JSON list of C-alpha atoms in Angstrom, two decimals:
[
{"chain": "A", "resi": 1, "resn": "ARG", "atom": "CA", "xyz": [-37.18, 158.49, 13.40]},
{"chain": "A", "resi": 2, "resn": "SER", "atom": "CA", "xyz": [-35.50, 155.13, 12.69]},
{"chain": "A", "resi": 3, "resn": "VAL", "atom": "CA", "xyz": [-32.36, 156.96, 11.52]},
{"chain": "A", "resi": 4, "resn": "LEU", "atom": "CA", "xyz": [-32.38, 159.04, 14.68]},
{"chain": "A", "resi": 5, "resn": "ASN", "atom": "CA", "xyz": [-32.71, 155.94, 16.86]},
{"chain": "A", "resi": 6, "resn": "SER", "atom": "CA", "xyz": [-29.86, 154.31, 14.95]},
{"chain": "A", "resi": 7, "resn": "LEU", "atom": "CA", "xyz": [-27.61, 157.30, 15.59]},
{"chain": "A", "resi": 8, "resn": "VAL", "atom": "CA", "xyz": [-28.43, 157.25, 19.29]},
{"chain": "A", "resi": 9, "resn": "HIS", "atom": "CA", "xyz": [-27.65, 153.55, 19.46]},
{"chain": "A", "resi": 10, "resn": "ARG", "atom": "CA", "xyz": [-24.30, 153.95, 17.67]},
{"chain": "A", "resi": 11, "resn": "ALA", "atom": "CA", "xyz": [-23.29, 156.96, 19.76]},
{"chain": "A", "resi": 12, "resn": "ARG", "atom": "CA", "xyz": [-23.56, 155.45, 23.23]},
{"chain": "A", "resi": 13, "resn": "CYS", "atom": "CA", "xyz": [-19.92, 156.16, 23.98]},
{"chain": "A", "resi": 14, "resn": "SER", "atom": "CA", "xyz": [-20.62, 159.90, 23.73]},
{"chain": "A", "resi": 15, "resn": "ARG", "atom": "CA", "xyz": [-22.50, 159.75, 27.04]},
{"chain": "A", "resi": 16, "resn": "ILE", "atom": "CA", "xyz": [-19.21, 159.42, 28.88]},
{"chain": "A", "resi": 17, "resn": "PRO", "atom": "CA", "xyz": [-18.20, 163.01, 29.89]},
{"chain": "A", "resi": 18, "resn": "SER", "atom": "CA", "xyz": [-14.54, 162.79, 28.87]},
{"chain": "A", "resi": 19, "resn": "VAL", "atom": "CA", "xyz": [-15.42, 161.30, 25.49]},
{"chain": "A", "resi": 20, "resn": "ARG", "atom": "CA", "xyz": [-18.26, 163.78, 24.92]},
{"chain": "A", "resi": 21, "resn": "LYS", "atom": "CA", "xyz": [-15.97, 166.73, 25.64]},
{"chain": "A", "resi": 22, "resn": "GLU", "atom": "CA", "xyz": [-13.32, 165.55, 23.20]},
{"chain": "A", "resi": 23, "resn": "ALA", "atom": "CA", "xyz": [-15.98, 164.84, 20.60]},
{"chain": "A", "resi": 24, "resn": "GLN", "atom": "CA", "xyz": [-17.23, 168.41, 20.82]},
{"chain": "A", "resi": 25, "resn": "GLN", "atom": "CA", "xyz": [-13.70, 169.72, 20.43]},
{"chain": "A", "resi": 26, "resn": "GLY", "atom": "CA", "xyz": [-13.27, 167.55, 17.35]},
{"chain": "A", "resi": 27, "resn": "SER", "atom": "CA", "xyz": [-16.04, 169.50, 15.54]},
{"chain": "A", "resi": 28, "resn": "VAL", "atom": "CA", "xyz": [-18.36, 166.49, 15.35]},
{"chain": "A", "resi": 29, "resn": "ILE", "atom": "CA", "xyz": [-22.08, 167.04, 14.93]},
{"chain": "A", "resi": 30, "resn": "PHE", "atom": "CA", "xyz": [-23.68, 167.56, 18.27]},
{"chain": "A", "resi": 31, "resn": "SER", "atom": "CA", "xyz": [-27.34, 167.97, 19.23]},
{"chain": "A", "resi": 32, "resn": "ASN", "atom": "CA", "xyz": [-29.89, 167.47, 21.96]},
{"chain": "A", "resi": 33, "resn": "LEU", "atom": "CA", "xyz": [-32.98, 165.32, 21.95]},
{"chain": "A", "resi": 34, "resn": "ARG", "atom": "CA", "xyz": [-36.10, 166.35, 23.85]},
{"chain": "A", "resi": 35, "resn": "GLU", "atom": "CA", "xyz": [-35.96, 166.39, 27.60]},
{"chain": "A", "resi": 36, "resn": "ASP", "atom": "CA", "xyz": [-33.41, 163.52, 27.78]},
{"chain": "A", "resi": 37, "resn": "SER", "atom": "CA", "xyz": [-30.66, 165.70, 26.30]},
{"chain": "A", "resi": 38, "resn": "VAL", "atom": "CA", "xyz": [-29.00, 162.75, 24.65]},
{"chain": "A", "resi": 39, "resn": "ASP", "atom": "CA", "xyz": [-25.77, 163.70, 22.89]},
{"chain": "A", "resi": 40, "resn": "ILE", "atom": "CA", "xyz": [-25.50, 162.53, 19.29]},
{"chain": "A", "resi": 41, "resn": "VAL", "atom": "CA", "xyz": [-22.07, 161.99, 17.79]},
{"chain": "A", "resi": 42, "resn": "LEU", "atom": "CA", "xyz": [-21.81, 160.69, 14.26]},
{"chain": "A", "resi": 43, "resn": "PRO", "atom": "CA", "xyz": [-19.85, 157.47, 13.80]},
{"chain": "A", "resi": 44, "resn": "ALA", "atom": "CA", "xyz": [-16.31, 158.20, 12.57]},
{"chain": "A", "resi": 45, "resn": "ALA", "atom": "CA", "xyz": [-17.04, 156.61, 9.20]},
{"chain": "A", "resi": 46, "resn": "ASP", "atom": "CA", "xyz": [-19.83, 159.15, 8.60]},
{"chain": "A", "resi": 47, "resn": "CYS", "atom": "CA", "xyz": [-17.98, 162.17, 9.96]},
{"chain": "A", "resi": 48, "resn": "PRO", "atom": "CA", "xyz": [-15.39, 163.67, 7.55]},
{"chain": "A", "resi": 49, "resn": "THR", "atom": "CA", "xyz": [-14.13, 166.20, 10.08]},
{"chain": "A", "resi": 50, "resn": "CYS", "atom": "CA", "xyz": [-13.43, 163.41, 12.59]},
{"chain": "A", "resi": 51, "resn": "CYS", "atom": "CA", "xyz": [-10.89, 161.82, 10.25]},
{"chain": "A", "resi": 52, "resn": "LYS", "atom": "CA", "xyz": [-8.75, 164.91, 9.69]},
{"chain": "A", "resi": 53, "resn": "ARG", "atom": "CA", "xyz": [-6.66, 164.10, 12.73]},
{"chain": "A", "resi": 54, "resn": "PRO", "atom": "CA", "xyz": [-6.41, 161.20, 15.17]},
{"chain": "A", "resi": 55, "resn": "GLY", "atom": "CA", "xyz": [-8.92, 162.28, 17.82]},
{"chain": "A", "resi": 56, "resn": "SER", "atom": "CA", "xyz": [-7.58, 162.01, 21.34]},
{"chain": "A", "resi": 57, "resn": "TRP", "atom": "CA", "xyz": [-10.90, 160.46, 22.39]},
{"chain": "A", "resi": 58, "resn": "ARG", "atom": "CA", "xyz": [-10.43, 157.45, 20.12]},
{"chain": "A", "resi": 59, "resn": "LEU", "atom": "CA", "xyz": [-8.98, 154.14, 21.22]},
{"chain": "A", "resi": 60, "resn": "LYS", "atom": "CA", "xyz": [-5.94, 153.41, 19.08]},
{"chain": "A", "resi": 61, "resn": "VAL", "atom": "CA", "xyz": [-5.24, 149.74, 18.41]},
{"chain": "A", "resi": 62, "resn": "ALA", "atom": "CA", "xyz": [-2.39, 148.00, 16.58]},
{"chain": "A", "resi": 63, "resn": "VAL", "atom": "CA", "xyz": [-2.16, 144.31, 15.68]},
{"chain": "A", "resi": 64, "resn": "THR", "atom": "CA", "xyz": [1.39, 143.04, 15.41]},
{"chain": "A", "resi": 65, "resn": "ARG", "atom": "CA", "xyz": [3.69, 140.09, 16.01]},
{"chain": "A", "resi": 66, "resn": "HIS", "atom": "CA", "xyz": [6.89, 139.44, 17.88]},
{"chain": "A", "resi": 67, "resn": "PRO", "atom": "CA", "xyz": [9.72, 141.28, 16.05]},
{"chain": "A", "resi": 68, "resn": "LEU", "atom": "CA", "xyz": [11.47, 138.03, 15.12]},
{"chain": "A", "resi": 69, "resn": "SER", "atom": "CA", "xyz": [8.27, 136.60, 13.61]},
{"chain": "A", "resi": 70, "resn": "ARG", "atom": "CA", "xyz": [7.70, 139.78, 11.62]},
{"chain": "A", "resi": 71, "resn": "LEU", "atom": "CA", "xyz": [11.26, 139.87, 10.25]},
{"chain": "A", "resi": 72, "resn": "VAL", "atom": "CA", "xyz": [11.28, 136.19, 9.29]},
{"chain": "A", "resi": 73, "resn": "SER", "atom": "CA", "xyz": [7.93, 136.63, 7.53]},
{"chain": "A", "resi": 74, "resn": "PHE", "atom": "CA", "xyz": [9.26, 139.58, 5.54]},
{"chain": "A", "resi": 75, "resn": "PHE", "atom": "CA", "xyz": [12.45, 137.74, 4.60]},
{"chain": "A", "resi": 76, "resn": "GLN", "atom": "CA", "xyz": [10.47, 134.74, 3.36]},
{"chain": "A", "resi": 77, "resn": "MET", "atom": "CA", "xyz": [8.12, 136.98, 1.39]},
{"chain": "A", "resi": 78, "resn": "SER", "atom": "CA", "xyz": [10.58, 139.40, -0.20]},
{"chain": "A", "resi": 79, "resn": "TRP", "atom": "CA", "xyz": [14.06, 137.84, -0.07]},
{"chain": "A", "resi": 80, "resn": "ALA", "atom": "CA", "xyz": [13.96, 134.03, -0.05]},
{"chain": "A", "resi": 81, "resn": "GLY", "atom": "CA", "xyz": [14.21, 132.65, -3.59]},
{"chain": "A", "resi": 82, "resn": "ASN", "atom": "CA", "xyz": [14.24, 136.13, -5.14]},
{"chain": "A", "resi": 83, "resn": "PRO", "atom": "CA", "xyz": [16.98, 136.24, -7.83]},
{"chain": "A", "resi": 84, "resn": "GLN", "atom": "CA", "xyz": [17.17, 140.03, -7.52]},
{"chain": "A", "resi": 85, "resn": "ARG", "atom": "CA", "xyz": [18.57, 139.54, -4.01]},
{"chain": "A", "resi": 86, "resn": "GLY", "atom": "CA", "xyz": [21.61, 137.60, -5.27]},
{"chain": "A", "resi": 87, "resn": "ASN", "atom": "CA", "xyz": [23.27, 135.30, -2.73]},
{"chain": "A", "resi": 88, "resn": "TRP", "atom": "CA", "xyz": [21.06, 136.72, 0.01]},
{"chain": "A", "resi": 89, "resn": "SER", "atom": "CA", "xyz": [18.03, 134.91, -1.41]},
{"chain": "A", "resi": 90, "resn": "ASP", "atom": "CA", "xyz": [19.27, 131.71, 0.24]},
{"chain": "A", "resi": 91, "resn": "VAL", "atom": "CA", "xyz": [17.27, 131.00, 3.41]},
{"chain": "A", "resi": 92, "resn": "ARG", "atom": "CA", "xyz": [20.45, 129.67, 5.00]},
{"chain": "A", "resi": 93, "resn": "ARG", "atom": "CA", "xyz": [21.68, 133.25, 5.17]},
{"chain": "A", "resi": 94, "resn": "LEU", "atom": "CA", "xyz": [18.70, 134.32, 7.26]},
{"chain": "A", "resi": 95, "resn": "PRO", "atom": "CA", "xyz": [20.70, 134.50, 10.54]},
{"chain": "A", "resi": 96, "resn": "GLU", "atom": "CA", "xyz": [23.24, 136.85, 8.90]},
{"chain": "A", "resi": 97, "resn": "TRP", "atom": "CA", "xyz": [20.38, 138.91, 7.48]},
{"chain": "A", "resi": 98, "resn": "LEU", "atom": "CA", "xyz": [18.82, 139.21, 10.95]},
{"chain": "A", "resi": 99, "resn": "LEU", "atom": "CA", "xyz": [22.12, 140.31, 12.48]},
{"chain": "A", "resi": 100, "resn": "HIS", "atom": "CA", "xyz": [22.43, 143.01, 9.82]},
{"chain": "A", "resi": 101, "resn": "VAL", "atom": "CA", "xyz": [18.87, 144.26, 10.29]},
{"chain": "A", "resi": 102, "resn": "SER", "atom": "CA", "xyz": [19.26, 144.38, 14.07]},
{"chain": "A", "resi": 103, "resn": "GLY", "atom": "CA", "xyz": [22.48, 146.37, 13.69]},
{"chain": "A", "resi": 104, "resn": "LEU", "atom": "CA", "xyz": [24.52, 143.88, 15.67]},
{"chain": "A", "resi": 105, "resn": "ARG", "atom": "CA", "xyz": [26.68, 142.93, 12.68]},
{"chain": "A", "resi": 106, "resn": "ARG", "atom": "CA", "xyz": [26.42, 145.14, 9.61]},
{"chain": "A", "resi": 107, "resn": "ASN", "atom": "CA", "xyz": [27.28, 143.76, 6.18]},
{"chain": "A", "resi": 108, "resn": "ALA", "atom": "CA", "xyz": [28.31, 146.12, 3.37]},
{"chain": "A", "resi": 109, "resn": "ASP", "atom": "CA", "xyz": [27.21, 143.74, 0.61]},
{"chain": "A", "resi": 110, "resn": "LEU", "atom": "CA", "xyz": [23.81, 143.33, 2.20]},
{"chain": "A", "resi": 111, "resn": "SER", "atom": "CA", "xyz": [23.43, 147.08, 2.62]},
{"chain": "A", "resi": 112, "resn": "ALA", "atom": "CA", "xyz": [23.88, 147.45, -1.14]},
{"chain": "A", "resi": 113, "resn": "CYS", "atom": "CA", "xyz": [20.91, 145.12, -1.69]},
{"chain": "A", "resi": 114, "resn": "PHE", "atom": "CA", "xyz": [18.58, 146.99, 0.66]},
{"chain": "A", "resi": 115, "resn": "LEU", "atom": "CA", "xyz": [15.79, 149.03, -0.91]},
{"chain": "A", "resi": 116, "resn": "SER", "atom": "CA", "xyz": [13.58, 151.70, 0.66]},
{"chain": "A", "resi": 117, "resn": "GLU", "atom": "CA", "xyz": [10.83, 149.12, 1.19]},
{"chain": "A", "resi": 118, "resn": "ASP", "atom": "CA", "xyz": [13.27, 146.93, 3.11]},
{"chain": "A", "resi": 119, "resn": "TYR", "atom": "CA", "xyz": [14.11, 149.74, 5.50]},
{"chain": "A", "resi": 120, "resn": "TYR", "atom": "CA", "xyz": [10.41, 150.45, 5.96]},
{"chain": "A", "resi": 121, "resn": "HIS", "atom": "CA", "xyz": [9.42, 146.85, 6.68]},
{"chain": "A", "resi": 122, "resn": "THR", "atom": "CA", "xyz": [12.23, 146.38, 9.19]},
{"chain": "A", "resi": 123, "resn": "LEU", "atom": "CA", "xyz": [11.40, 149.46, 11.24]},
{"chain": "A", "resi": 124, "resn": "SER", "atom": "CA", "xyz": [10.17, 148.79, 14.74]},
{"chain": "A", "resi": 125, "resn": "VAL", "atom": "CA", "xyz": [6.44, 149.05, 15.38]},
{"chain": "A", "resi": 126, "resn": "SER", "atom": "CA", "xyz": [7.18, 151.81, 17.88]},
{"chain": "A", "resi": 127, "resn": "GLU", "atom": "CA", "xyz": [8.90, 153.83, 15.16]},
{"chain": "A", "resi": 128, "resn": "LEU", "atom": "CA", "xyz": [5.98, 153.34, 12.78]},
{"chain": "A", "resi": 129, "resn": "ILE", "atom": "CA", "xyz": [3.52, 154.49, 15.45]},
{"chain": "A", "resi": 130, "resn": "ILE", "atom": "CA", "xyz": [5.61, 157.59, 16.20]},
{"chain": "A", "resi": 131, "resn": "GLU", "atom": "CA", "xyz": [5.81, 158.38, 12.48]},
{"chain": "A", "resi": 132, "resn": "SER", "atom": "CA", "xyz": [2.02, 158.52, 12.40]},
{"chain": "A", "resi": 133, "resn": "GLY", "atom": "CA", "xyz": [2.08, 161.23, 15.08]},
{"chain": "A", "resi": 134, "resn": "ILE", "atom": "CA", "xyz": [0.95, 159.01, 17.95]},
{"chain": "A", "resi": 135, "resn": "SER", "atom": "CA", "xyz": [2.75, 158.11, 21.16]},
{"chain": "A", "resi": 136, "resn": "PRO", "atom": "CA", "xyz": [3.22, 154.33, 21.59]},
{"chain": "A", "resi": 137, "resn": "SER", "atom": "CA", "xyz": [1.88, 154.67, 25.13]},
{"chain": "A", "resi": 138, "resn": "GLU", "atom": "CA", "xyz": [-1.52, 155.62, 23.66]},
{"chain": "A", "resi": 139, "resn": "VAL", "atom": "CA", "xyz": [-1.80, 152.41, 21.65]},
{"chain": "A", "resi": 140, "resn": "LEU", "atom": "CA", "xyz": [-3.34, 149.15, 22.77]},
{"chain": "A", "resi": 141, "resn": "VAL", "atom": "CA", "xyz": [-1.34, 146.37, 21.12]},
{"chain": "A", "resi": 142, "resn": "LEU", "atom": "CA", "xyz": [-3.02, 143.12, 20.11]},
{"chain": "A", "resi": 143, "resn": "ARG", "atom": "CA", "xyz": [-0.40, 140.40, 19.79]},
{"chain": "A", "resi": 144, "resn": "PHE", "atom": "CA", "xyz": [-0.99, 138.00, 16.93]},
{"chain": "A", "resi": 145, "resn": "GLU", "atom": "CA", "xyz": [0.40, 135.14, 19.03]},
{"chain": "A", "resi": 146, "resn": "TYR", "atom": "CA", "xyz": [-2.18, 135.79, 21.78]},
{"chain": "A", "resi": 147, "resn": "LEU", "atom": "CA", "xyz": [-4.96, 137.35, 19.74]},
{"chain": "A", "resi": 148, "resn": "GLU", "atom": "CA", "xyz": [-7.95, 135.79, 21.50]},
{"chain": "A", "resi": 149, "resn": "GLN", "atom": "CA", "xyz": [-6.58, 136.75, 24.92]},
{"chain": "A", "resi": 150, "resn": "ASP", "atom": "CA", "xyz": [-5.82, 140.32, 23.85]},
{"chain": "A", "resi": 151, "resn": "MET", "atom": "CA", "xyz": [-9.22, 140.69, 22.14]},
{"chain": "A", "resi": 152, "resn": "ARG", "atom": "CA", "xyz": [-10.82, 140.05, 25.52]},
{"chain": "A", "resi": 153, "resn": "LEU", "atom": "CA", "xyz": [-8.72, 142.88, 26.97]},
{"chain": "A", "resi": 154, "resn": "LEU", "atom": "CA", "xyz": [-9.84, 145.13, 24.13]},
{"chain": "A", "resi": 155, "resn": "GLN", "atom": "CA", "xyz": [-13.49, 144.29, 24.76]},
{"chain": "A", "resi": 156, "resn": "GLY", "atom": "CA", "xyz": [-13.09, 145.05, 28.46]},
{"chain": "A", "resi": 157, "resn": "LYS", "atom": "CA", "xyz": [-11.45, 148.40, 27.74]},
{"chain": "A", "resi": 158, "resn": "LEU", "atom": "CA", "xyz": [-14.13, 149.41, 25.22]},
{"chain": "A", "resi": 159, "resn": "CYS", "atom": "CA", "xyz": [-16.83, 148.59, 27.76]},
{"chain": "A", "resi": 160, "resn": "SER", "atom": "CA", "xyz": [-15.27, 150.23, 30.83]},
{"chain": "A", "resi": 161, "resn": "GLU", "atom": "CA", "xyz": [-13.91, 153.37, 29.17]},
{"chain": "A", "resi": 162, "resn": "TYR", "atom": "CA", "xyz": [-16.08, 153.90, 26.09]},
{"chain": "A", "resi": 163, "resn": "GLY", "atom": "CA", "xyz": [-19.42, 152.40, 27.07]},
{"chain": "A", "resi": 164, "resn": "TYR", "atom": "CA", "xyz": [-19.38, 149.93, 24.18]},
{"chain": "A", "resi": 165, "resn": "CYS", "atom": "CA", "xyz": [-20.13, 146.56, 25.73]},
{"chain": "A", "resi": 166, "resn": "ASP", "atom": "CA", "xyz": [-21.32, 144.54, 22.74]},
{"chain": "A", "resi": 167, "resn": "GLU", "atom": "CA", "xyz": [-19.43, 141.35, 22.00]},
{"chain": "A", "resi": 168, "resn": "LEU", "atom": "CA", "xyz": [-16.71, 141.90, 19.43]},
{"chain": "A", "resi": 169, "resn": "PRO", "atom": "CA", "xyz": [-16.74, 139.82, 16.23]},
{"chain": "A", "resi": 170, "resn": "LYS", "atom": "CA", "xyz": [-14.51, 136.78, 16.08]},
{"chain": "A", "resi": 171, "resn": "VAL", "atom": "CA", "xyz": [-11.22, 137.29, 14.28]},
{"chain": "A", "resi": 172, "resn": "PRO", "atom": "CA", "xyz": [-10.51, 134.46, 11.81]},
{"chain": "A", "resi": 173, "resn": "ARG", "atom": "CA", "xyz": [-7.07, 132.94, 12.22]},
{"chain": "A", "resi": 174, "resn": "LEU", "atom": "CA", "xyz": [-6.08, 132.66, 8.56]},
{"chain": "A", "resi": 175, "resn": "ARG", "atom": "CA", "xyz": [-2.57, 132.31, 7.22]},
{"chain": "A", "resi": 176, "resn": "LEU", "atom": "CA", "xyz": [-1.06, 133.04, 3.85]},
{"chain": "A", "resi": 177, "resn": "GLU", "atom": "CA", "xyz": [0.00, 129.42, 3.54]},
{"chain": "A", "resi": 178, "resn": "GLY", "atom": "CA", "xyz": [-3.57, 128.38, 2.65]},
{"chain": "A", "resi": 179, "resn": "ARG", "atom": "CA", "xyz": [-4.51, 124.71, 2.86]},
{"chain": "A", "resi": 180, "resn": "LYS", "atom": "CA", "xyz": [-1.06, 123.57, 3.94]},
{"chain": "A", "resi": 181, "resn": "ARG", "atom": "CA", "xyz": [-0.99, 126.03, 6.82]},
{"chain": "A", "resi": 182, "resn": "LYS", "atom": "CA", "xyz": [-0.83, 123.34, 9.53]},
{"chain": "A", "resi": 183, "resn": "THR", "atom": "CA", "xyz": [2.35, 121.72, 8.18]},
{"chain": "A", "resi": 184, "resn": "ARG", "atom": "CA", "xyz": [4.00, 124.98, 7.24]},
{"chain": "A", "resi": 185, "resn": "GLY", "atom": "CA", "xyz": [2.96, 126.58, 10.51]},
{"chain": "A", "resi": 186, "resn": "SER", "atom": "CA", "xyz": [4.67, 123.80, 12.44]},
{"chain": "A", "resi": 187, "resn": "SER", "atom": "CA", "xyz": [7.82, 124.18, 10.32]},
{"chain": "A", "resi": 188, "resn": "ARG", "atom": "CA", "xyz": [7.75, 127.94, 10.84]},
{"chain": "A", "resi": 189, "resn": "ARG", "atom": "CA", "xyz": [7.53, 127.59, 14.62]},
{"chain": "A", "resi": 190, "resn": "SER", "atom": "CA", "xyz": [10.52, 125.24, 14.57]},
{"chain": "A", "resi": 191, "resn": "LEU", "atom": "CA", "xyz": [12.49, 127.79, 12.55]},
{"chain": "A", "resi": 192, "resn": "LEU", "atom": "CA", "xyz": [11.61, 130.59, 14.96]},
{"chain": "A", "resi": 193, "resn": "LYS", "atom": "CA", "xyz": [12.65, 128.48, 17.94]},
{"chain": "A", "resi": 194, "resn": "ARG", "atom": "CA", "xyz": [16.01, 127.65, 16.35]},
{"chain": "A", "resi": 195, "resn": "LEU", "atom": "CA", "xyz": [16.68, 131.28, 15.51]},
{"chain": "A", "resi": 196, "resn": "TRP", "atom": "CA", "xyz": [15.67, 132.47, 19.00]},
{"chain": "A", "resi": 197, "resn": "ARG", "atom": "CA", "xyz": [18.11, 130.02, 20.56]},
{"chain": "A", "resi": 198, "resn": "MET", "atom": "CA", "xyz": [20.97, 131.63, 18.61]},
{"chain": "A", "resi": 199, "resn": "SER", "atom": "CA", "xyz": [22.43, 133.97, 21.21]},
{"chain": "A", "resi": 200, "resn": "GLN", "atom": "CA", "xyz": [23.62, 136.63, 18.75]},
{"chain": "A", "resi": 201, "resn": "VAL", "atom": "CA", "xyz": [20.34, 136.72, 16.86]},
{"chain": "A", "resi": 202, "resn": "ARG", "atom": "CA", "xyz": [18.37, 136.98, 20.09]},
{"chain": "A", "resi": 203, "resn": "ARG", "atom": "CA", "xyz": [20.65, 139.68, 21.47]},
{"chain": "A", "resi": 204, "resn": "GLY", "atom": "CA", "xyz": [20.34, 141.71, 18.26]},
{"chain": "A", "resi": 205, "resn": "ILE", "atom": "CA", "xyz": [16.54, 141.52, 18.29]},
{"chain": "A", "resi": 206, "resn": "GLU", "atom": "CA", "xyz": [16.36, 142.44, 21.96]},
{"chain": "A", "resi": 207, "resn": "LEU", "atom": "CA", "xyz": [18.57, 145.49, 21.41]},
{"chain": "A", "resi": 208, "resn": "ARG", "atom": "CA", "xyz": [17.10, 146.77, 18.14]},
{"chain": "A", "resi": 209, "resn": "TYR", "atom": "CA", "xyz": [13.46, 146.14, 19.05]},
{"chain": "A", "resi": 210, "resn": "LYS", "atom": "CA", "xyz": [13.64, 146.80, 22.77]},
{"chain": "A", "resi": 211, "resn": "ASP", "atom": "CA", "xyz": [10.74, 149.27, 22.70]},
{"chain": "A", "resi": 212, "resn": "ASP", "atom": "CA", "xyz": [8.55, 146.84, 20.77]},
{"chain": "A", "resi": 213, "resn": "LEU", "atom": "CA", "xyz": [9.22, 144.01, 23.20]},
{"chain": "A", "resi": 214, "resn": "ALA", "atom": "CA", "xyz": [8.26, 146.27, 26.09]},
{"chain": "A", "resi": 215, "resn": "LEU", "atom": "CA", "xyz": [5.18, 147.56, 24.26]},
{"chain": "A", "resi": 216, "resn": "MET", "atom": "CA", "xyz": [4.01, 143.99, 23.59]},
{"chain": "A", "resi": 217, "resn": "GLY", "atom": "CA", "xyz": [4.88, 142.68, 27.03]},
{"chain": "A", "resi": 218, "resn": "PHE", "atom": "CA", "xyz": [7.70, 140.52, 25.64]},
{"chain": "A", "resi": 219, "resn": "ASP", "atom": "CA", "xyz": [10.47, 141.68, 27.96]},
{"chain": "A", "resi": 220, "resn": "SER", "atom": "CA", "xyz": [13.92, 140.27, 27.31]},
{"chain": "A", "resi": 221, "resn": "ASP", "atom": "CA", "xyz": [13.74, 138.16, 30.49]},
{"chain": "A", "resi": 222, "resn": "GLY", "atom": "CA", "xyz": [10.10, 137.24, 30.06]},
{"chain": "A", "resi": 223, "resn": "VAL", "atom": "CA", "xyz": [8.23, 134.48, 28.30]},
{"chain": "A", "resi": 224, "resn": "THR", "atom": "CA", "xyz": [8.19, 134.60, 24.49]},
{"chain": "A", "resi": 225, "resn": "PRO", "atom": "CA", "xyz": [6.03, 132.71, 21.97]},
{"chain": "A", "resi": 226, "resn": "PHE", "atom": "CA", "xyz": [9.11, 130.59, 21.12]},
{"chain": "A", "resi": 227, "resn": "ASP", "atom": "CA", "xyz": [9.82, 129.22, 24.61]}
]
């Protein structure tokens, strides 16, 4: 009986007609309880058939950053100070690297250094979402720069459309820099601001990652985290 009550508690979203219909179509376990006729849908983690395809009834969420932030982070992780990258391991060549990645100014020598993982990590988020068989318009994007604000939007959407109104857990704001994160974070913001003020770099990012900027609400004429 306790297991049954637990399932009912975890399956509250199935009481919404549109969600219940899609759940039935997804071959999830479905049953009725007594005279209340409460629909029981197994949680996705306990339902193997639910994971075979991205169910249309699920809320799809992606956490990402502004394209410039993401590219700079990847350069610092994989290129800066890496002897296998030759002269391109120098952080002073970051603006040239960004122009190449954005397609605004291609460099033959840099192309020769690019590996498959580099092409993958410099794809736009929109392209990655499409590759997974999902339309970007179906995805709710949580921006790392405004995570607390966007988490509130997520909680509101889960409550109004899926019937899940419990408070979401807090997301810890941890950085890879560890204990020195405050100093390095300040230095990183300064670097991003300087790069964003470079007209060619900004133009390249806005052209190459136009769909991402629109998806995240960072329109070319709008406010950015670097302003």
